[in-house]
């Protein structure tokens, strides 16, 4: 299977579909996950096309993980989280549902369970409110 230029995240990167953006630079884009596993769940994408980590161009990893670190810090501060989980799935069997490489940043609080992966769609206003807290902490 080759990279599908019409996958949902490719469309978001082109501006063909909307997202609740929290950060963008020359190489990366970060926005709120539409079905968050926790309040403040953010996705970080490289702009360079690849399906997953396995076919990605390593030259962009420093830019990608600089943004992952920046957002992990902002999510922790902005959402007042106790900890941050960073995950990344490769292949449908591993849980990947959108085939443009992306990294999940998921805040955790002591005693609060994670919601199901790709579970329930969040209200747009709630996503905007969480995004505002994260942006304020950047
Ligand atoms: P994966 O399972 O591929 O690692 O994660 C895909 C993630 O993208 C899921 O957590 C899912 O909730 C999220 N997602 C799916 N479609 C959209 C969308 O159209 N917009 C946004 N912002 N997130 C999406």
Tab-separated table of C-alpha atoms and ligand atoms in Angstrom:
chain	number	residue	atom	x	y	z
A	1	UNK	CA	0.000	0.000	0.000
A	2	UNK	CA	1.378	3.418	-0.945
A	3	UNK	CA	0.715	6.811	0.674
A	4	UNK	CA	-2.813	8.019	-0.081
A	5	UNK	CA	-2.684	11.810	-0.723
A	6	UNK	CA	-6.405	11.959	0.101
A	7	UNK	CA	-6.148	10.604	3.653
A	8	UNK	CA	-7.832	12.832	6.272
A	9	UNK	CA	-4.598	14.308	7.617
A	10	UNK	CA	-3.277	15.085	4.123
A	11	UNK	CA	-6.505	17.017	3.538
A	12	UNK	CA	-6.066	18.878	6.847
A	13	UNK	CA	-2.429	19.679	5.958
A	14	UNK	CA	-3.572	21.103	2.585
A	15	UNK	CA	-6.301	23.135	4.284
A	16	UNK	CA	-9.041	21.165	2.500
A	17	UNK	CA	-10.502	20.065	5.864
A	18	UNK	CA	-10.636	22.118	9.090
A	19	UNK	CA	-8.853	21.336	12.357
A	20	UNK	CA	-8.478	22.966	15.770
A	21	UNK	CA	-4.871	24.035	15.330
A	22	UNK	CA	-2.570	24.622	18.288
A	23	UNK	CA	0.821	24.994	16.578
A	24	UNK	CA	2.414	25.129	13.134
A	25	UNK	CA	5.934	25.662	11.826
A	26	UNK	CA	7.663	24.949	8.500
A	27	UNK	CA	7.861	21.192	9.097
A	28	UNK	CA	5.049	20.280	11.514
A	29	UNK	CA	1.392	20.877	12.393
A	30	UNK	CA	-0.300	20.166	15.730
A	31	UNK	CA	-4.062	20.077	16.325
A	32	UNK	CA	-6.666	18.672	18.705
A	33	UNK	CA	-7.700	15.037	18.237
A	34	UNK	CA	-11.385	15.070	17.297
A	35	UNK	CA	-12.048	11.905	19.387
A	36	UNK	CA	-9.786	12.617	22.372
A	37	UNK	CA	-8.766	9.832	24.747
A	38	UNK	CA	-8.375	12.516	27.412
A	39	UNK	CA	-9.071	16.253	27.655
A	40	UNK	CA	-6.310	18.037	25.716
A	41	UNK	CA	-5.334	15.128	23.426
A	42	UNK	CA	-3.139	16.633	20.668
A	43	UNK	CA	-1.793	15.153	17.420
A	44	UNK	CA	1.544	16.245	15.946
A	45	UNK	CA	2.195	15.628	12.233
A	46	UNK	CA	5.205	16.146	10.009
A	47	UNK	CA	4.224	17.984	6.838
A	48	UNK	CA	6.362	15.581	4.819
A	49	UNK	CA	4.209	12.687	3.595
A	50	UNK	CA	4.718	9.189	4.956
A	51	UNK	CA	2.261	6.536	6.063
A	52	UNK	CA	3.981	5.832	9.350
A	53	UNK	CA	7.313	5.857	11.165
A	54	UNK	CA	8.452	2.934	9.037
A	55	UNK	CA	8.560	4.755	5.686
A	56	UNK	CA	9.371	8.232	7.062
A	57	UNK	CA	12.360	10.371	6.083
A	58	UNK	CA	14.632	10.443	9.177
A	59	UNK	CA	15.923	13.925	8.327
A	60	UNK	CA	12.658	15.414	9.650
A	61	UNK	CA	12.649	13.555	12.979
A	62	UNK	CA	14.447	16.365	14.804
A	63	UNK	CA	11.809	18.871	13.648
A	64	UNK	CA	8.987	16.438	14.456
A	65	UNK	CA	10.221	15.603	17.948
A	66	UNK	CA	11.088	19.215	18.731
A	67	UNK	CA	7.386	19.941	18.152
A	68	UNK	CA	6.343	16.841	20.123
A	69	UNK	CA	8.414	18.064	23.100
A	70	UNK	CA	7.081	21.629	22.769
A	71	UNK	CA	3.485	20.395	22.727
A	72	UNK	CA	4.031	17.813	25.490
A	73	UNK	CA	5.242	20.644	27.745
A	74	UNK	CA	2.387	22.967	26.731
A	75	UNK	CA	-0.256	20.238	27.180
A	76	UNK	CA	1.143	19.370	30.637
A	77	UNK	CA	1.122	22.998	31.759
A	78	UNK	CA	-2.037	24.141	29.975
A	79	UNK	CA	-4.142	21.138	31.006
A	80	UNK	CA	-2.518	20.900	34.464
A	81	UNK	CA	-1.781	17.223	33.803
A	82	UNK	CA	0.091	14.904	36.171
A	83	UNK	CA	1.842	13.148	33.268
A	84	UNK	CA	1.960	12.909	29.482
A	85	UNK	CA	1.708	9.800	27.297
A	86	UNK	CA	3.296	9.955	23.829
A	87	UNK	CA	2.149	7.217	21.439
A	88	UNK	CA	2.464	6.443	17.762
A	89	UNK	CA	0.898	3.521	15.853
A	90	UNK	CA	2.266	1.812	12.739
A	91	UNK	CA	-0.164	-0.272	10.681
A	92	UNK	CA	-3.814	-1.190	11.156
A	93	UNK	CA	-2.864	-4.201	13.289
A	94	UNK	CA	-1.096	-1.809	15.669
A	95	UNK	CA	-4.160	0.445	15.940
A	96	UNK	CA	-3.351	3.000	13.224
A	97	UNK	CA	-6.486	4.374	11.556
A	98	UNK	CA	-5.137	7.389	9.620
A	99	UNK	CA	-2.203	6.670	7.353
A	100	UNK	CA	-0.162	9.876	7.583
A	101	UNK	CA	2.504	9.663	10.307
A	102	UNK	CA	1.350	11.310	13.547
A	103	UNK	CA	2.254	11.343	17.227
A	104	UNK	CA	-0.369	11.367	19.993
A	105	UNK	CA	0.194	13.587	23.035
A	106	UNK	CA	-2.235	12.518	25.752
A	107	UNK	CA	-2.378	14.128	29.194
A	108	UNK	CA	-2.945	11.861	32.212
A	109	UNK	CA	-4.152	12.630	35.719
A	110	UNK	CA	-3.794	10.345	38.714
A	111	UNK	CA	-6.885	8.144	38.983
A	112	UNK	CA	-8.429	9.257	35.638
A	113	UNK	CA	-8.895	6.436	33.100
A	114	UNK	CA	-8.185	6.892	29.392
A	115	UNK	CA	-11.125	6.909	27.001
A	116	UNK	CA	-11.204	4.441	24.106
A	117	UNK	CA	-8.964	5.108	21.067
A	118	UNK	CA	-11.002	6.707	18.224
A	119	UNK	CA	-14.062	6.501	20.511
A	120	UNK	CA	-16.403	9.481	20.917
A	121	UNK	CA	-16.437	12.697	18.894
A	122	UNK	CA	-15.839	15.764	21.118
A	123	UNK	CA	-17.855	18.960	20.933
A	124	UNK	CA	-16.088	21.617	18.798
A	125	UNK	CA	-16.384	24.252	21.556
A	126	UNK	CA	-14.770	21.914	24.089
A	127	UNK	CA	-11.868	21.256	21.693
A	128	UNK	CA	-11.489	25.029	21.177
A	129	UNK	CA	-11.447	25.671	24.933
A	130	UNK	CA	-8.748	23.031	25.483
A	131	UNK	CA	-6.759	24.345	22.503
A	132	UNK	CA	-6.832	27.845	24.008
A	133	UNK	CA	-5.322	26.555	27.279
A	134	UNK	CA	-2.586	24.713	25.376
A	135	UNK	CA	-1.809	27.673	23.103
A	136	UNK	CA	-1.575	29.938	26.164
A	137	UNK	CA	1.068	27.575	27.617
A	138	UNK	CA	3.209	27.458	24.439
B	1	LIG	P1	-4.374	6.547	14.755
B	1	LIG	O1	-5.359	5.509	15.160
B	1	LIG	O2	-4.187	6.538	13.258
B	1	LIG	O3	-3.095	6.545	15.507
B	1	LIG	O4	-5.010	7.911	15.190
B	1	LIG	C1	-5.827	8.683	14.412
B	1	LIG	C2	-6.396	9.710	15.358
B	1	LIG	O5	-6.966	10.724	14.581
B	1	LIG	C3	-7.477	9.157	16.270
B	1	LIG	O6	-7.119	9.422	17.610
B	1	LIG	C4	-8.737	9.911	15.849
B	1	LIG	O7	-9.530	10.263	16.938
B	1	LIG	C5	-8.171	11.131	15.154
B	1	LIG	N1	-8.956	11.614	14.040
B	1	LIG	C6	-9.599	10.878	13.089
B	1	LIG	N2	-10.175	11.686	12.191
B	1	LIG	C7	-9.895	12.955	12.570
B	1	LIG	C8	-10.233	14.231	12.017
B	1	LIG	O8	-10.901	14.370	11.003
B	1	LIG	N3	-9.768	15.326	12.686
B	1	LIG	C9	-9.015	15.221	13.828
B	1	LIG	N4	-8.607	16.355	14.407
B	1	LIG	N5	-8.681	14.033	14.365
B	1	LIG	C10	-9.118	12.913	13.740
